[in-house]
Amino acid sequence: MSDLQLEIKQLIIEALGLEDIGPDDIDAEMTLFGEGLGLDSVDALELGLAIQKRFGFKIDADAKDTRKHFANVASLAVFVTGQKAA
């Protein structure tokens, strides 16, 4: 697991107040919404804001790829890396 993936897992737990779960409980390929971790649309908004604040870039919620970027921790890490490089 990369340091960035671990940081994203911890951010998910902190931002969404997931008290009964630890970073090791979230697989990097686990689906975050619906099946898998079970997050909902409100969680998506909170997570998006937390990512913007932590990593210092804006996320376009209407962009066609946004849903794909938020599919799992691994895809979020790729997205964050790409945004930081831009």
Short mmCIF file of N, CA and C in Angstrom, two decimals:
data_model
loop_
_atom_site.label_atom_id
_atom_site.label_comp_id
_atom_site.label_asym_id
_atom_site.label_seq_id
_atom_site.Cartn_x
_atom_site.Cartn_y
_atom_site.Cartn_z
N MET A 1 0.85 -1.17 0.00
CA MET A 1 0.00 0.00 0.00
C MET A 1 0.90 1.24 0.00
N SER A 2 0.56 2.18 -0.87
CA SER A 2 1.34 3.41 -0.94
C SER A 2 0.99 4.33 0.22
N ASP A 3 1.89 5.26 0.49
CA ASP A 3 1.64 6.25 1.55
C ASP A 3 0.41 7.08 1.21
N LEU A 4 0.23 7.40 -0.09
CA LEU A 4 -0.92 8.21 -0.50
C LEU A 4 -2.21 7.43 -0.28
N GLN A 5 -2.23 6.16 -0.61
CA GLN A 5 -3.43 5.35 -0.38
C GLN A 5 -3.77 5.30 1.11
N LEU A 6 -2.77 5.14 1.95
CA LEU A 6 -2.99 5.13 3.40
C LEU A 6 -3.54 6.48 3.86
N GLU A 7 -2.98 7.57 3.33
CA GLU A 7 -3.46 8.90 3.69
C GLU A 7 -4.92 9.10 3.27
N ILE A 8 -5.27 8.60 2.08
CA ILE A 8 -6.66 8.71 1.61
C ILE A 8 -7.59 7.87 2.48
N LYS A 9 -7.18 6.68 2.86
CA LYS A 9 -7.99 5.85 3.75
C LYS A 9 -8.24 6.56 5.07
N GLN A 10 -7.19 7.14 5.63
CA GLN A 10 -7.34 7.85 6.90
C GLN A 10 -8.23 9.08 6.73
N LEU A 11 -8.12 9.76 5.60
CA LEU A 11 -8.96 10.91 5.31
C LEU A 11 -10.43 10.50 5.23
N ILE A 12 -10.70 9.39 4.58
CA ILE A 12 -12.08 8.88 4.48
C ILE A 12 -12.64 8.63 5.88
N ILE A 13 -11.87 7.96 6.71
CA ILE A 13 -12.31 7.62 8.06
C ILE A 13 -12.56 8.88 8.89
N GLU A 14 -11.62 9.84 8.83
CA GLU A 14 -11.74 11.06 9.61
C GLU A 14 -12.87 11.96 9.10
N ALA A 15 -12.90 12.19 7.79
CA ALA A 15 -13.87 13.13 7.21
C ALA A 15 -15.31 12.64 7.37
N LEU A 16 -15.49 11.32 7.34
CA LEU A 16 -16.84 10.76 7.40
C LEU A 16 -17.20 10.22 8.77
N GLY A 17 -16.28 10.32 9.72
CA GLY A 17 -16.56 9.88 11.09
C GLY A 17 -16.83 8.40 11.19
N LEU A 18 -16.08 7.60 10.45
CA LEU A 18 -16.26 6.14 10.49
C LEU A 18 -15.50 5.59 11.69
N GLU A 19 -16.19 5.46 12.80
CA GLU A 19 -15.55 5.11 14.06
C GLU A 19 -15.19 3.64 14.20
N ASP A 20 -15.92 2.77 13.56
CA ASP A 20 -15.72 1.33 13.74
C ASP A 20 -14.84 0.71 12.67
N ILE A 21 -14.08 1.52 11.96
CA ILE A 21 -13.29 1.02 10.85
C ILE A 21 -11.89 1.63 10.89
N GLY A 22 -10.90 0.85 10.47
CA GLY A 22 -9.52 1.33 10.41
C GLY A 22 -9.02 1.25 8.97
N PRO A 23 -7.88 1.86 8.69
CA PRO A 23 -7.33 1.84 7.33
C PRO A 23 -7.16 0.43 6.76
N ASP A 24 -6.80 -0.51 7.61
CA ASP A 24 -6.61 -1.89 7.13
C ASP A 24 -7.93 -2.55 6.74
N ASP A 25 -9.05 -1.99 7.16
CA ASP A 25 -10.36 -2.55 6.82
C ASP A 25 -10.83 -2.11 5.43
N ILE A 26 -10.14 -1.13 4.84
CA ILE A 26 -10.52 -0.63 3.53
C ILE A 26 -9.49 -1.12 2.51
N ASP A 27 -9.91 -2.02 1.65
CA ASP A 27 -9.05 -2.49 0.58
C ASP A 27 -8.97 -1.40 -0.49
N ALA A 28 -7.80 -1.21 -1.07
CA ALA A 28 -7.61 -0.15 -2.07
C ALA A 28 -8.52 -0.31 -3.28
N GLU A 29 -8.94 -1.54 -3.57
CA GLU A 29 -9.81 -1.80 -4.72
C GLU A 29 -11.29 -1.92 -4.34
N MET A 30 -11.59 -1.78 -3.05
CA MET A 30 -12.97 -1.89 -2.58
C MET A 30 -13.80 -0.72 -3.11
N THR A 31 -14.97 -1.03 -3.63
CA THR A 31 -15.89 0.00 -4.09
C THR A 31 -16.29 0.86 -2.88
N LEU A 32 -16.22 2.18 -3.05
CA LEU A 32 -16.52 3.06 -1.93
C LEU A 32 -18.02 3.30 -1.77
N PHE A 33 -18.76 3.36 -2.87
CA PHE A 33 -20.18 3.73 -2.82
C PHE A 33 -21.05 2.52 -3.14
N GLY A 34 -22.24 2.49 -2.53
CA GLY A 34 -23.15 1.35 -2.73
C GLY A 34 -22.57 0.12 -2.07
N GLU A 35 -22.40 -0.93 -2.84
CA GLU A 35 -21.76 -2.15 -2.34
C GLU A 35 -20.32 -1.82 -1.97
N GLY A 36 -19.73 -2.58 -1.12
CA GLY A 36 -18.37 -2.29 -0.68
C GLY A 36 -18.40 -1.54 0.63
N LEU A 37 -17.85 -0.34 0.65
CA LEU A 37 -17.80 0.44 1.88
C LEU A 37 -19.17 1.02 2.23
N GLY A 38 -20.03 1.19 1.24
CA GLY A 38 -21.41 1.61 1.50
C GLY A 38 -21.63 3.10 1.67
N LEU A 39 -20.74 3.92 1.12
CA LEU A 39 -20.92 5.36 1.22
C LEU A 39 -22.07 5.82 0.34
N ASP A 40 -22.63 7.01 0.67
CA ASP A 40 -23.76 7.54 -0.12
C ASP A 40 -23.40 8.90 -0.70
N SER A 41 -24.36 9.58 -1.31
CA SER A 41 -24.10 10.85 -2.00
C SER A 41 -23.67 11.95 -1.04
N VAL A 42 -24.21 11.97 0.17
CA VAL A 42 -23.77 12.96 1.17
C VAL A 42 -22.31 12.71 1.53
N ASP A 43 -21.94 11.44 1.69
CA ASP A 43 -20.56 11.09 1.97
C ASP A 43 -19.65 11.54 0.82
N ALA A 44 -20.14 11.42 -0.41
CA ALA A 44 -19.36 11.83 -1.58
C ALA A 44 -19.03 13.32 -1.52
N LEU A 45 -20.03 14.12 -1.16
CA LEU A 45 -19.80 15.57 -1.04
C LEU A 45 -18.79 15.88 0.05
N GLU A 46 -18.95 15.26 1.21
CA GLU A 46 -18.03 15.49 2.33
C GLU A 46 -16.61 15.04 1.98
N LEU A 47 -16.51 13.88 1.33
CA LEU A 47 -15.20 13.36 0.95
C LEU A 47 -14.56 14.26 -0.10
N GLY A 48 -15.34 14.72 -1.06
CA GLY A 48 -14.81 15.63 -2.08
C GLY A 48 -14.26 16.90 -1.47
N LEU A 49 -14.99 17.47 -0.54
CA LEU A 49 -14.53 18.69 0.14
C LEU A 49 -13.26 18.43 0.94
N ALA A 50 -13.21 17.29 1.62
CA ALA A 50 -12.03 16.95 2.42
C ALA A 50 -10.79 16.76 1.53
N ILE A 51 -10.98 16.14 0.37
CA ILE A 51 -9.86 15.95 -0.56
C ILE A 51 -9.39 17.29 -1.10
N GLN A 52 -10.33 18.15 -1.47
CA GLN A 52 -9.96 19.47 -1.97
C GLN A 52 -9.15 20.24 -0.92
N LYS A 53 -9.60 20.19 0.31
CA LYS A 53 -8.93 20.91 1.39
C LYS A 53 -7.55 20.32 1.68
N ARG A 54 -7.46 19.01 1.77
CA ARG A 54 -6.19 18.35 2.12
C ARG A 54 -5.14 18.51 1.03
N PHE A 55 -5.56 18.34 -0.23
CA PHE A 55 -4.58 18.31 -1.32
C PHE A 55 -4.51 19.60 -2.13
N GLY A 56 -5.39 20.54 -1.85
CA GLY A 56 -5.29 21.87 -2.43
C GLY A 56 -5.63 22.02 -3.90
N PHE A 57 -6.62 21.29 -4.37
CA PHE A 57 -7.08 21.49 -5.74
C PHE A 57 -8.60 21.37 -5.79
N LYS A 58 -9.19 21.91 -6.85
CA LYS A 58 -10.65 21.92 -7.00
C LYS A 58 -11.10 20.68 -7.77
N ILE A 59 -12.19 20.10 -7.34
CA ILE A 59 -12.79 18.95 -8.02
C ILE A 59 -14.06 19.43 -8.71
N ASP A 60 -14.18 19.17 -9.99
CA ASP A 60 -15.37 19.52 -10.75
C ASP A 60 -16.37 18.37 -10.61
N ALA A 61 -17.40 18.58 -9.79
CA ALA A 61 -18.38 17.53 -9.51
C ALA A 61 -19.16 17.13 -10.76
N ASP A 62 -19.22 18.01 -11.75
CA ASP A 62 -19.97 17.72 -12.97
C ASP A 62 -19.12 17.07 -14.07
N ALA A 63 -17.82 16.94 -13.86
CA ALA A 63 -16.96 16.32 -14.86
C ALA A 63 -17.35 14.86 -15.03
N LYS A 64 -17.28 14.39 -16.27
CA LYS A 64 -17.74 13.02 -16.56
C LYS A 64 -16.91 11.94 -15.88
N ASP A 65 -15.64 12.23 -15.55
CA ASP A 65 -14.76 11.22 -14.94
C ASP A 65 -14.77 11.23 -13.42
N THR A 66 -15.46 12.19 -12.81
CA THR A 66 -15.42 12.32 -11.36
C THR A 66 -15.89 11.04 -10.66
N ARG A 67 -16.97 10.47 -11.14
CA ARG A 67 -17.48 9.23 -10.53
C ARG A 67 -16.44 8.11 -10.62
N LYS A 68 -15.76 8.04 -11.74
CA LYS A 68 -14.72 7.02 -11.93
C LYS A 68 -13.56 7.23 -10.95
N HIS A 69 -13.17 8.49 -10.74
CA HIS A 69 -12.07 8.79 -9.82
C HIS A 69 -12.40 8.40 -8.39
N PHE A 70 -13.67 8.46 -8.02
CA PHE A 70 -14.11 8.16 -6.66
C PHE A 70 -14.57 6.70 -6.50
N ALA A 71 -14.24 5.86 -7.45
CA ALA A 71 -14.68 4.46 -7.40
C ALA A 71 -14.08 3.71 -6.21
N ASN A 72 -12.79 3.93 -5.95
CA ASN A 72 -12.11 3.25 -4.86
C ASN A 72 -10.87 4.05 -4.45
N VAL A 73 -10.18 3.59 -3.45
CA VAL A 73 -9.00 4.29 -2.93
C VAL A 73 -7.90 4.34 -3.98
N ALA A 74 -7.71 3.25 -4.71
CA ALA A 74 -6.66 3.21 -5.74
C ALA A 74 -6.91 4.26 -6.81
N SER A 75 -8.15 4.38 -7.29
CA SER A 75 -8.45 5.37 -8.33
C SER A 75 -8.35 6.79 -7.78
N LEU A 76 -8.70 6.99 -6.52
CA LEU A 76 -8.54 8.31 -5.90
C LEU A 76 -7.07 8.69 -5.80
N ALA A 77 -6.21 7.73 -5.49
CA ALA A 77 -4.78 8.00 -5.38
C ALA A 77 -4.22 8.39 -6.74
N VAL A 78 -4.64 7.72 -7.80
CA VAL A 78 -4.20 8.07 -9.16
C VAL A 78 -4.68 9.48 -9.51
N PHE A 79 -5.92 9.79 -9.18
CA PHE A 79 -6.50 11.11 -9.46
C PHE A 79 -5.73 12.20 -8.71
N VAL A 80 -5.49 12.00 -7.42
CA VAL A 80 -4.78 12.99 -6.61
C VAL A 80 -3.36 13.20 -7.15
N THR A 81 -2.69 12.12 -7.50
CA THR A 81 -1.33 12.21 -8.05
C THR A 81 -1.35 13.04 -9.33
N GLY A 82 -2.31 12.78 -10.20
CA GLY A 82 -2.43 13.53 -11.45
C GLY A 82 -2.72 15.01 -11.22
N GLN A 83 -3.55 15.32 -10.25
CA GLN A 83 -3.89 16.71 -9.95
C GLN A 83 -2.70 17.44 -9.34
N LYS A 84 -1.94 16.75 -8.52
CA LYS A 84 -0.77 17.38 -7.89
C LYS A 84 0.32 17.66 -8.93
N ALA A 85 0.39 16.81 -9.97
CA ALA A 85 1.40 16.98 -11.01
C ALA A 85 1.02 18.07 -12.00
N ALA A 86 -0.28 18.38 -12.09
CA ALA A 86 -0.75 19.36 -13.08
C ALA A 86 -0.42 20.78 -12.71
#
